[in-house]
Amino acid sequence: MEGFKEMSKNDDFIKERNKVIRKMGENNFIKKLGLDFIKLTHKYKYSYNFSWLGRPIIQYPQDIVAMQELIWEVKPDLIIETGIAHGGSLIFSASMLALLEFSRVIKTGKVLGIDIDIREHNRFEIEKHPLSNKIKMIQDSSIDETIIRQVYDFARDYKNILVVLDSNHTHNHVLAELNAYAPLVSKGSYCVVFDTIIEDMPEDMFHDRPWGKGNNPKTAVREYLKTHPEFEIDKSIENKLLITVAPEGYLRRVK
Ligand SMILES: C[S@@+](CC[C@H](N)C(=O)[O-])C[C@H]1O[C@@H](n2cnc3c(N)ncnc32)[C@H](O)[C@@H]1O
């Protein structure tokens, strides 16, 4: 009886939390504060400020926490990531898989990272990291047909797959990545598309980049979802984070 009471207290807490998160999602003023924060910190390259277990990770802390929650919930045995840079996100995913293994939630897990340009010093640091045995890296474009085939061959041995897209942020590139890798996402798991926020930022903010308003991960997600009802945007994530570079980018596979 005591246990039942405690369980229902937990349920009440989660119900109340979900209610508040929904309310925040309806509050345009508070949502704009989040967007303004990103707009104003972008010129300081705020997302470059953090490291995960020693490796620089190019993410906002809020999104890192959301990824932790997702990985614990989904319990993937394979995480496929496009865009390695300094390796922080690979090390983060590897550390989460190591925790899932340690807790005996999964038997063994792997991270597969693809980057067109893995700089020597980054490769060196990633390969000598204590978690490197959980990581496989491929150097080439993520939308190259041979590479896509290689990823599918590798994925064949895994049952529960989560995908993270964070490489070239143009519409065509992300759409090609979605077409290539979203089918690998297991039911109940996620395809996370980073930097959809570009669509919500001022026109001239990315003047030195091939992407910008109208040509970015969010426009690619919107086009992809038109013909892929097996994915739904998990709005609850952006509603609770308020500060996220992936609005409309947390895609849950529902069928
Ligand atoms: C934003 S960084 C990745 C950050 C990393 N996920 C993290 O959280 O630390 C983008 C990376 O995408 C890579 N990239 C650019 N074009 C690519 C392509 N066509 N295929 C694969 N990777 C690409 C770049 O070399 C760069 O390292």
PDB file of C-alpha atoms and ligand atoms in Angstrom:
ATOM      1  CA  MET A   1       0.000   0.000   0.000  1.00  0.00           C
ATOM      2  CA  GLU A   2       2.851   2.384   0.961  1.00  0.00           C
ATOM      3  CA  GLY A   3       4.596   1.589  -2.346  1.00  0.00           C
ATOM      4  CA  PHE A   4       1.404   2.341  -4.279  1.00  0.00           C
ATOM      5  CA  LYS A   5       1.074   5.722  -2.530  1.00  0.00           C
ATOM      6  CA  GLU A   6       4.690   6.618  -3.347  1.00  0.00           C
ATOM      7  CA  MET A   7       4.162   5.593  -6.983  1.00  0.00           C
ATOM      8  CA  SER A   8       1.114   7.786  -7.283  1.00  0.00           C
ATOM      9  CA  LYS A   9       3.061  10.735  -5.780  1.00  0.00           C
ATOM     10  CA  ASN A  10       5.616  10.246  -8.579  1.00  0.00           C
ATOM     11  CA  ASP A  11       2.817  10.126 -11.164  1.00  0.00           C
ATOM     12  CA  ASP A  12       1.330  13.330  -9.733  1.00  0.00           C
ATOM     13  CA  PHE A  13       4.697  15.057  -9.985  1.00  0.00           C
ATOM     14  CA  ILE A  14       5.113  14.076 -13.660  1.00  0.00           C
ATOM     15  CA  LYS A  15       1.493  15.031 -14.492  1.00  0.00           C
ATOM     16  CA  GLU A  16       1.949  18.453 -12.906  1.00  0.00           C
ATOM     17  CA  ARG A  17       5.281  18.914 -14.695  1.00  0.00           C
ATOM     18  CA  ASN A  18       3.748  18.025 -18.080  1.00  0.00           C
ATOM     19  CA  LYS A  19       0.924  20.488 -17.441  1.00  0.00           C
ATOM     20  CA  VAL A  20       3.372  23.313 -16.748  1.00  0.00           C
ATOM     21  CA  ILE A  21       5.487  22.378 -19.805  1.00  0.00           C
ATOM     22  CA  ARG A  22       2.369  22.562 -22.030  1.00  0.00           C
ATOM     23  CA  LYS A  23       1.571  25.996 -20.575  1.00  0.00           C
ATOM     24  CA  MET A  24       5.091  27.264 -21.280  1.00  0.00           C
ATOM     25  CA  GLY A  25       4.684  26.028 -24.852  1.00  0.00           C
ATOM     26  CA  GLU A  26       1.619  28.262 -25.217  1.00  0.00           C
ATOM     27  CA  ASN A  27       3.432  31.306 -23.830  1.00  0.00           C
ATOM     28  CA  ASN A  28       4.856  33.230 -26.799  1.00  0.00           C
ATOM     29  CA  PHE A  29       6.580  35.780 -24.584  1.00  0.00           C
ATOM     30  CA  ILE A  30       8.636  33.207 -22.708  1.00  0.00           C
ATOM     31  CA  LYS A  31       9.396  31.367 -25.971  1.00  0.00           C
ATOM     32  CA  LYS A  32      10.686  34.613 -27.479  1.00  0.00           C
ATOM     33  CA  LEU A  33      13.035  35.040 -24.503  1.00  0.00           C
ATOM     34  CA  GLY A  34      14.604  31.710 -25.458  1.00  0.00           C
ATOM     35  CA  LEU A  35      15.009  32.778 -29.086  1.00  0.00           C
ATOM     36  CA  ASP A  36      16.489  36.126 -28.011  1.00  0.00           C
ATOM     37  CA  PHE A  37      18.990  34.329 -25.785  1.00  0.00           C
ATOM     38  CA  ILE A  38      20.206  32.293 -28.751  1.00  0.00           C
ATOM     39  CA  LYS A  39      20.223  35.332 -31.046  1.00  0.00           C
ATOM     40  CA  LEU A  40      22.290  37.419 -28.601  1.00  0.00           C
ATOM     41  CA  THR A  41      24.769  34.707 -27.587  1.00  0.00           C
ATOM     42  CA  HIS A  42      25.411  33.467 -31.144  1.00  0.00           C
ATOM     43  CA  LYS A  43      27.988  36.194 -31.827  1.00  0.00           C
ATOM     44  CA  TYR A  44      30.009  34.915 -28.843  1.00  0.00           C
ATOM     45  CA  LYS A  45      29.860  31.380 -30.265  1.00  0.00           C
ATOM     46  CA  TYR A  46      28.146  30.323 -27.031  1.00  0.00           C
ATOM     47  CA  SER A  47      27.686  26.753 -28.264  1.00  0.00           C
ATOM     48  CA  TYR A  48      31.492  26.352 -28.392  1.00  0.00           C
ATOM     49  CA  ASN A  49      31.853  26.919 -24.631  1.00  0.00           C
ATOM     50  CA  PHE A  50      31.339  23.393 -23.332  1.00  0.00           C
ATOM     51  CA  SER A  51      33.086  20.034 -23.179  1.00  0.00           C
ATOM     52  CA  TRP A  52      31.855  16.538 -22.416  1.00  0.00           C
ATOM     53  CA  LEU A  53      34.341  14.321 -20.547  1.00  0.00           C
ATOM     54  CA  GLY A  54      37.168  16.413 -21.901  1.00  0.00           C
ATOM     55  CA  ARG A  55      36.139  16.857 -25.549  1.00  0.00           C
ATOM     56  CA  PRO A  56      34.604  20.091 -26.867  1.00  0.00           C
ATOM     57  CA  ILE A  57      30.922  19.555 -27.697  1.00  0.00           C
ATOM     58  CA  ILE A  58      29.220  22.098 -29.971  1.00  0.00           C
ATOM     59  CA  GLN A  59      25.810  22.043 -28.281  1.00  0.00           C
ATOM     60  CA  TYR A  60      23.719  24.101 -25.904  1.00  0.00           C
ATOM     61  CA  PRO A  61      23.622  22.551 -22.395  1.00  0.00           C
ATOM     62  CA  GLN A  62      19.810  22.334 -22.594  1.00  0.00           C
ATOM     63  CA  ASP A  63      19.973  20.122 -25.684  1.00  0.00           C
ATOM     64  CA  ILE A  64      22.617  17.947 -24.015  1.00  0.00           C
ATOM     65  CA  VAL A  65      20.242  17.353 -21.091  1.00  0.00           C
ATOM     66  CA  ALA A  66      17.408  16.564 -23.516  1.00  0.00           C
ATOM     67  CA  MET A  67      19.645  14.036 -25.296  1.00  0.00           C
ATOM     68  CA  GLN A  68      20.469  12.423 -21.951  1.00  0.00           C
ATOM     69  CA  GLU A  69      16.734  12.046 -21.241  1.00  0.00           C
ATOM     70  CA  LEU A  70      16.049  10.654 -24.734  1.00  0.00           C
ATOM     71  CA  ILE A  71      18.869   8.122 -24.632  1.00  0.00           C
ATOM     72  CA  TRP A  72      17.829   6.877 -21.194  1.00  0.00           C
ATOM     73  CA  GLU A  73      14.220   6.585 -22.395  1.00  0.00           C
ATOM     74  CA  VAL A  74      14.938   4.946 -25.767  1.00  0.00           C
ATOM     75  CA  LYS A  75      17.851   2.756 -24.584  1.00  0.00           C
ATOM     76  CA  PRO A  76      19.438   2.500 -28.043  1.00  0.00           C
ATOM     77  CA  ASP A  77      22.194   0.038 -28.800  1.00  0.00           C
ATOM     78  CA  LEU A  78      23.357   2.104 -31.785  1.00  0.00           C
ATOM     79  CA  ILE A  79      23.563   5.887 -32.120  1.00  0.00           C
ATOM     80  CA  ILE A  80      24.384   7.178 -35.601  1.00  0.00           C
ATOM     81  CA  GLU A  81      25.666  10.754 -35.742  1.00  0.00           C
ATOM     82  CA  THR A  82      26.530  12.919 -38.728  1.00  0.00           C
ATOM     83  CA  GLY A  83      28.937  15.755 -37.861  1.00  0.00           C
ATOM     84  CA  ILE A  84      31.802  14.907 -35.478  1.00  0.00           C
ATOM     85  CA  ALA A  85      33.871  18.155 -35.240  1.00  0.00           C
ATOM     86  CA  HIS A  86      35.942  17.837 -31.992  1.00  0.00           C
ATOM     87  CA  GLY A  87      34.156  14.639 -30.994  1.00  0.00           C
ATOM     88  CA  GLY A  88      32.264  15.924 -27.937  1.00  0.00           C
ATOM     89  CA  SER A  89      28.880  14.652 -29.081  1.00  0.00           C
ATOM     90  CA  LEU A  90      30.362  11.234 -29.937  1.00  0.00           C
ATOM     91  CA  ILE A  91      31.938  11.017 -26.475  1.00  0.00           C
ATOM     92  CA  PHE A  92      28.637  12.142 -24.924  1.00  0.00           C
ATOM     93  CA  SER A  93      26.689   9.400 -26.752  1.00  0.00           C
ATOM     94  CA  ALA A  94      29.381   6.846 -25.920  1.00  0.00           C
ATOM     95  CA  SER A  95      29.213   7.810 -22.239  1.00  0.00           C
ATOM     96  CA  MET A  96      25.440   7.364 -22.215  1.00  0.00           C
ATOM     97  CA  LEU A  97      25.753   3.940 -23.836  1.00  0.00           C
ATOM     98  CA  ALA A  98      28.419   3.021 -21.266  1.00  0.00           C
ATOM     99  CA  LEU A  99      25.979   3.984 -18.484  1.00  0.00           C
ATOM    100  CA  LEU A 100      23.225   1.901 -20.097  1.00  0.00           C
ATOM    101  CA  GLU A 101      25.642  -1.024 -20.207  1.00  0.00           C
ATOM    102  CA  PHE A 102      26.792  -0.448 -16.624  1.00  0.00           C
ATOM    103  CA  SER A 103      23.152  -0.433 -15.480  1.00  0.00           C
ATOM    104  CA  ARG A 104      22.530  -3.624 -17.497  1.00  0.00           C
ATOM    105  CA  VAL A 105      19.833  -1.859 -19.485  1.00  0.00           C
ATOM    106  CA  ILE A 106      21.562  -2.848 -22.729  1.00  0.00           C
ATOM    107  CA  LYS A 107      24.169  -5.512 -23.355  1.00  0.00           C
ATOM    108  CA  THR A 108      26.485  -3.530 -25.567  1.00  0.00           C
ATOM    109  CA  GLY A 109      26.187  -0.283 -27.532  1.00  0.00           C
ATOM    110  CA  LYS A 110      28.079   1.591 -30.204  1.00  0.00           C
ATOM    111  CA  VAL A 111      28.250   5.101 -31.668  1.00  0.00           C
ATOM    112  CA  LEU A 112      28.858   5.508 -35.386  1.00  0.00           C
ATOM    113  CA  GLY A 113      30.054   8.966 -36.408  1.00  0.00           C
ATOM    114  CA  ILE A 114      30.375  10.281 -39.962  1.00  0.00           C
ATOM    115  CA  ASP A 115      32.236  13.467 -40.887  1.00  0.00           C
ATOM    116  CA  ILE A 116      33.571  14.699 -44.215  1.00  0.00           C
ATOM    117  CA  ASP A 117      36.656  16.132 -42.485  1.00  0.00           C
ATOM    118  CA  ILE A 118      37.935  14.497 -39.311  1.00  0.00           C
ATOM    119  CA  ARG A 119      40.903  16.673 -38.401  1.00  0.00           C
ATOM    120  CA  GLU A 120      44.005  14.725 -37.335  1.00  0.00           C
ATOM    121  CA  HIS A 121      44.192  16.321 -33.855  1.00  0.00           C
ATOM    122  CA  ASN A 122      40.513  15.544 -33.233  1.00  0.00           C
ATOM    123  CA  ARG A 123      40.843  11.951 -34.423  1.00  0.00           C
ATOM    124  CA  PHE A 124      43.910  11.566 -32.188  1.00  0.00           C
ATOM    125  CA  GLU A 125      42.073  12.813 -29.082  1.00  0.00           C
ATOM    126  CA  ILE A 126      38.920  10.778 -29.794  1.00  0.00           C
ATOM    127  CA  GLU A 127      40.935   7.604 -30.385  1.00  0.00           C
ATOM    128  CA  LYS A 128      42.875   7.982 -27.144  1.00  0.00           C
ATOM    129  CA  HIS A 129      39.770   8.749 -25.064  1.00  0.00           C
ATOM    130  CA  PRO A 130      38.833   6.031 -22.513  1.00  0.00           C
ATOM    131  CA  LEU A 131      35.471   5.624 -24.282  1.00  0.00           C
ATOM    132  CA  SER A 132      36.938   5.236 -27.770  1.00  0.00           C
ATOM    133  CA  ASN A 133      36.175   1.508 -27.838  1.00  0.00           C
ATOM    134  CA  LYS A 134      32.477   2.428 -28.098  1.00  0.00           C
ATOM    135  CA  ILE A 135      33.054   4.624 -31.174  1.00  0.00           C
ATOM    136  CA  LYS A 136      33.480   3.940 -34.876  1.00  0.00           C
ATOM    137  CA  MET A 137      34.218   6.825 -37.232  1.00  0.00           C
ATOM    138  CA  ILE A 138      33.830   7.128 -40.985  1.00  0.00           C
ATOM    139  CA  GLN A 139      35.386  10.000 -42.910  1.00  0.00           C
ATOM    140  CA  ASP A 140      33.393  11.049 -45.975  1.00  0.00           C
ATOM    141  CA  SER A 141      30.233  12.900 -46.885  1.00  0.00           C
ATOM    142  CA  SER A 142      27.231  11.543 -45.016  1.00  0.00           C
ATOM    143  CA  ILE A 143      25.158  11.577 -48.221  1.00  0.00           C
ATOM    144  CA  ASP A 144      27.646   9.661 -50.345  1.00  0.00           C
ATOM    145  CA  GLU A 145      25.948   6.466 -51.578  1.00  0.00           C
ATOM    146  CA  THR A 146      28.866   4.205 -50.646  1.00  0.00           C
ATOM    147  CA  ILE A 147      28.906   5.630 -47.125  1.00  0.00           C
ATOM    148  CA  ILE A 148      25.143   5.206 -46.720  1.00  0.00           C
ATOM    149  CA  ARG A 149      25.544   1.547 -47.739  1.00  0.00           C
ATOM    150  CA  GLN A 150      28.411   1.162 -45.244  1.00  0.00           C
ATOM    151  CA  VAL A 151      26.221   2.598 -42.470  1.00  0.00           C
ATOM    152  CA  TYR A 152      23.372   0.203 -43.343  1.00  0.00           C
ATOM    153  CA  ASP A 153      25.794  -2.752 -43.285  1.00  0.00           C
ATOM    154  CA  PHE A 154      27.053  -1.673 -39.862  1.00  0.00           C
ATOM    155  CA  ALA A 155      23.526  -1.080 -38.511  1.00  0.00           C
ATOM    156  CA  ARG A 156      22.407  -4.601 -39.437  1.00  0.00           C
ATOM    157  CA  ASP A 157      23.759  -5.971 -36.139  1.00  0.00           C
ATOM    158  CA  TYR A 158      21.718  -3.568 -33.962  1.00  0.00           C
ATOM    159  CA  LYS A 159      18.114  -3.615 -32.789  1.00  0.00           C
ATOM    160  CA  ASN A 160      17.347  -0.155 -31.422  1.00  0.00           C
ATOM    161  CA  ILE A 161      18.743   2.783 -33.369  1.00  0.00           C
ATOM    162  CA  LEU A 162      18.774   6.528 -32.677  1.00  0.00           C
ATOM    163  CA  VAL A 163      19.982   9.027 -35.303  1.00  0.00           C
ATOM    164  CA  VAL A 164      21.428  12.524 -34.795  1.00  0.00           C
ATOM    165  CA  LEU A 165      21.944  14.848 -37.784  1.00  0.00           C
ATOM    166  CA  ASP A 166      24.414  17.698 -37.188  1.00  0.00           C
ATOM    167  CA  SER A 167      26.632  18.130 -40.256  1.00  0.00           C
ATOM    168  CA  ASN A 168      26.087  20.432 -43.255  1.00  0.00           C
ATOM    169  CA  HIS A 169      22.969  22.492 -42.422  1.00  0.00           C
ATOM    170  CA  THR A 170      21.659  23.247 -45.937  1.00  0.00           C
ATOM    171  CA  HIS A 171      18.114  22.175 -46.872  1.00  0.00           C
ATOM    172  CA  ASN A 172      19.234  19.742 -49.585  1.00  0.00           C
ATOM    173  CA  HIS A 173      21.919  18.125 -47.464  1.00  0.00           C
ATOM    174  CA  VAL A 174      19.678  17.581 -44.431  1.00  0.00           C
ATOM    175  CA  LEU A 175      16.835  16.328 -46.620  1.00  0.00           C
ATOM    176  CA  ALA A 176      19.230  13.828 -48.226  1.00  0.00           C
ATOM    177  CA  GLU A 177      20.397  12.766 -44.744  1.00  0.00           C
ATOM    178  CA  LEU A 178      16.787  12.345 -43.591  1.00  0.00           C
ATOM    179  CA  ASN A 179      16.010  10.234 -46.657  1.00  0.00           C
ATOM    180  CA  ALA A 180      19.127   8.153 -46.057  1.00  0.00           C
ATOM    181  CA  TYR A 181      19.137   7.664 -42.293  1.00  0.00           C
ATOM    182  CA  ALA A 182      15.661   8.297 -40.849  1.00  0.00           C
ATOM    183  CA  PRO A 183      14.464   4.860 -42.115  1.00  0.00           C
ATOM    184  CA  LEU A 184      17.041   3.300 -39.762  1.00  0.00           C
ATOM    185  CA  VAL A 185      15.408   4.874 -36.687  1.00  0.00           C
ATOM    186  CA  SER A 186      13.610   2.253 -34.619  1.00  0.00           C
ATOM    187  CA  LYS A 187       9.950   2.668 -33.641  1.00  0.00           C
ATOM    188  CA  GLY A 188       9.751   4.680 -30.405  1.00  0.00           C
ATOM    189  CA  SER A 189      13.227   6.114 -31.024  1.00  0.00           C
ATOM    190  CA  TYR A 190      14.205   9.523 -32.393  1.00  0.00           C
ATOM    191  CA  CYS A 191      15.837  11.249 -35.313  1.00  0.00           C
ATOM    192  CA  VAL A 192      17.249  14.459 -33.836  1.00  0.00           C
ATOM    193  CA  VAL A 193      17.897  17.219 -36.353  1.00  0.00           C
ATOM    194  CA  PHE A 194      20.076  19.985 -34.920  1.00  0.00           C
ATOM    195  CA  ASP A 195      20.195  23.651 -35.926  1.00  0.00           C
ATOM    196  CA  THR A 196      16.590  23.896 -37.121  1.00  0.00           C
ATOM    197  CA  ILE A 197      16.815  27.185 -35.162  1.00  0.00           C
ATOM    198  CA  ILE A 198      18.488  28.801 -38.211  1.00  0.00           C
ATOM    199  CA  GLU A 199      14.985  29.326 -39.665  1.00  0.00           C
ATOM    200  CA  ASP A 200      13.997  31.431 -36.619  1.00  0.00           C
ATOM    201  CA  MET A 201      17.083  33.661 -36.617  1.00  0.00           C
ATOM    202  CA  PRO A 202      17.601  36.974 -38.474  1.00  0.00           C
ATOM    203  CA  GLU A 203      18.258  36.756 -42.248  1.00  0.00           C
ATOM    204  CA  ASP A 204      21.840  38.051 -42.080  1.00  0.00           C
ATOM    205  CA  MET A 205      23.025  35.963 -39.124  1.00  0.00           C
ATOM    206  CA  PHE A 206      24.634  33.243 -41.260  1.00  0.00           C
ATOM    207  CA  HIS A 207      25.880  35.447 -44.123  1.00  0.00           C
ATOM    208  CA  ASP A 208      29.210  33.540 -44.217  1.00  0.00           C
ATOM    209  CA  ARG A 209      27.494  30.146 -44.457  1.00  0.00           C
ATOM    210  CA  PRO A 210      25.733  28.282 -47.282  1.00  0.00           C
ATOM    211  CA  TRP A 211      22.586  28.011 -45.120  1.00  0.00           C
ATOM    212  CA  GLY A 212      20.162  30.634 -43.815  1.00  0.00           C
ATOM    213  CA  LYS A 213      16.467  31.486 -43.600  1.00  0.00           C
ATOM    214  CA  GLY A 214      14.518  29.328 -46.084  1.00  0.00           C
ATOM    215  CA  ASN A 215      17.452  26.935 -46.565  1.00  0.00           C
ATOM    216  CA  ASN A 216      18.225  25.004 -43.386  1.00  0.00           C
ATOM    217  CA  PRO A 217      17.459  21.884 -41.322  1.00  0.00           C
ATOM    218  CA  LYS A 218      13.957  23.124 -40.341  1.00  0.00           C
ATOM    219  CA  THR A 219      12.870  23.596 -43.960  1.00  0.00           C
ATOM    220  CA  ALA A 220      14.226  20.097 -44.692  1.00  0.00           C
ATOM    221  CA  VAL A 221      12.327  18.585 -41.721  1.00  0.00           C
ATOM    222  CA  ARG A 222       9.098  20.268 -42.838  1.00  0.00           C
ATOM    223  CA  GLU A 223       9.464  18.883 -46.355  1.00  0.00           C
ATOM    224  CA  TYR A 224      10.393  15.409 -45.110  1.00  0.00           C
ATOM    225  CA  LEU A 225       7.443  15.201 -42.719  1.00  0.00           C
ATOM    226  CA  LYS A 226       4.941  15.924 -45.535  1.00  0.00           C
ATOM    227  CA  THR A 227       5.470  12.386 -46.841  1.00  0.00           C
ATOM    228  CA  HIS A 228       6.607  10.622 -43.671  1.00  0.00           C
ATOM    229  CA  PRO A 229       3.764  10.236 -41.174  1.00  0.00           C
ATOM    230  CA  GLU A 230       5.831   7.641 -39.327  1.00  0.00           C
ATOM    231  CA  PHE A 231       7.600  10.609 -37.670  1.00  0.00           C
ATOM    232  CA  GLU A 232       6.080  13.220 -35.369  1.00  0.00           C
ATOM    233  CA  ILE A 233       7.675  16.304 -33.847  1.00  0.00           C
ATOM    234  CA  ASP A 234       7.986  15.865 -30.088  1.00  0.00           C
ATOM    235  CA  LYS A 235       7.018  19.412 -29.099  1.00  0.00           C
ATOM    236  CA  SER A 236       7.245  18.624 -25.393  1.00  0.00           C
ATOM    237  CA  ILE A 237      11.040  18.747 -25.657  1.00  0.00           C
ATOM    238  CA  GLU A 238      11.315  22.266 -27.069  1.00  0.00           C
ATOM    239  CA  ASN A 239       8.510  23.422 -24.760  1.00  0.00           C
ATOM    240  CA  LYS A 240      10.450  22.394 -21.694  1.00  0.00           C
ATOM    241  CA  LEU A 241      13.900  23.480 -22.897  1.00  0.00           C
ATOM    242  CA  LEU A 242      12.818  26.927 -24.141  1.00  0.00           C
ATOM    243  CA  ILE A 243      16.455  27.387 -25.143  1.00  0.00           C
ATOM    244  CA  THR A 244      17.178  24.843 -27.892  1.00  0.00           C
ATOM    245  CA  VAL A 245      18.833  24.845 -31.304  1.00  0.00           C
ATOM    246  CA  ALA A 246      16.462  22.086 -32.422  1.00  0.00           C
ATOM    247  CA  PRO A 247      12.880  23.451 -32.431  1.00  0.00           C
ATOM    248  CA  GLU A 248      10.775  21.027 -34.551  1.00  0.00           C
ATOM    249  CA  GLY A 249      13.936  18.913 -34.696  1.00  0.00           C
ATOM    250  CA  TYR A 250      13.176  16.213 -32.119  1.00  0.00           C
ATOM    251  CA  LEU A 251      11.412  13.692 -34.371  1.00  0.00           C
ATOM    252  CA  ARG A 252       9.883  10.646 -32.755  1.00  0.00           C
ATOM    253  CA  ARG A 253       9.195   7.569 -34.848  1.00  0.00           C
ATOM    254  CA  VAL A 254       5.636   6.577 -34.009  1.00  0.00           C
ATOM    255  CA  LYS A 255       5.099   3.766 -36.542  1.00  0.00           C
TER     256      LYS A 255
HETATM  257  C1  LIG B   1      28.332  21.445 -36.041  1.00  0.00           C
HETATM  258  S1  LIG B   1      29.709  20.443 -36.368  1.00  0.00           S
HETATM  259  C2  LIG B   1      29.298  18.954 -35.491  1.00  0.00           C
HETATM  260  C3  LIG B   1      29.279  19.142 -34.020  1.00  0.00           C
HETATM  261  C4  LIG B   1      29.200  17.891 -33.198  1.00  0.00           C
HETATM  262  N1  LIG B   1      28.043  17.089 -33.523  1.00  0.00           N
HETATM  263  C5  LIG B   1      29.132  18.263 -31.724  1.00  0.00           C
HETATM  264  O1  LIG B   1      28.033  18.277 -31.174  1.00  0.00           O
HETATM  265  O2  LIG B   1      30.186  18.563 -31.159  1.00  0.00           O
HETATM  266  C6  LIG B   1      29.478  20.038 -38.052  1.00  0.00           C
HETATM  267  C7  LIG B   1      30.444  19.004 -38.655  1.00  0.00           C
HETATM  268  O3  LIG B   1      29.853  18.550 -39.870  1.00  0.00           O
HETATM  269  C8  LIG B   1      30.862  18.203 -40.766  1.00  0.00           C
HETATM  270  N2  LIG B   1      30.334  18.149 -42.149  1.00  0.00           N
HETATM  271  C9  LIG B   1      30.136  19.161 -43.025  1.00  0.00           C
HETATM  272  N3  LIG B   1      29.676  18.696 -44.191  1.00  0.00           N
HETATM  273  C10 LIG B   1      29.549  17.357 -44.043  1.00  0.00           C
HETATM  274  C11 LIG B   1      29.117  16.314 -44.896  1.00  0.00           C
HETATM  275  N4  LIG B   1      28.745  16.549 -46.157  1.00  0.00           N
HETATM  276  N5  LIG B   1      29.105  15.048 -44.427  1.00  0.00           N
HETATM  277  C12 LIG B   1      29.501  14.789 -43.149  1.00  0.00           C
HETATM  278  N6  LIG B   1      29.935  15.734 -42.303  1.00  0.00           N
HETATM  279  C13 LIG B   1      29.958  17.002 -42.738  1.00  0.00           C
HETATM  280  C14 LIG B   1      31.935  19.270 -40.540  1.00  0.00           C
HETATM  281  O4  LIG B   1      33.201  18.796 -40.966  1.00  0.00           O
HETATM  282  C15 LIG B   1      31.837  19.517 -39.035  1.00  0.00           C
HETATM  283  O5  LIG B   1      32.816  18.772 -38.330  1.00  0.00           O
END
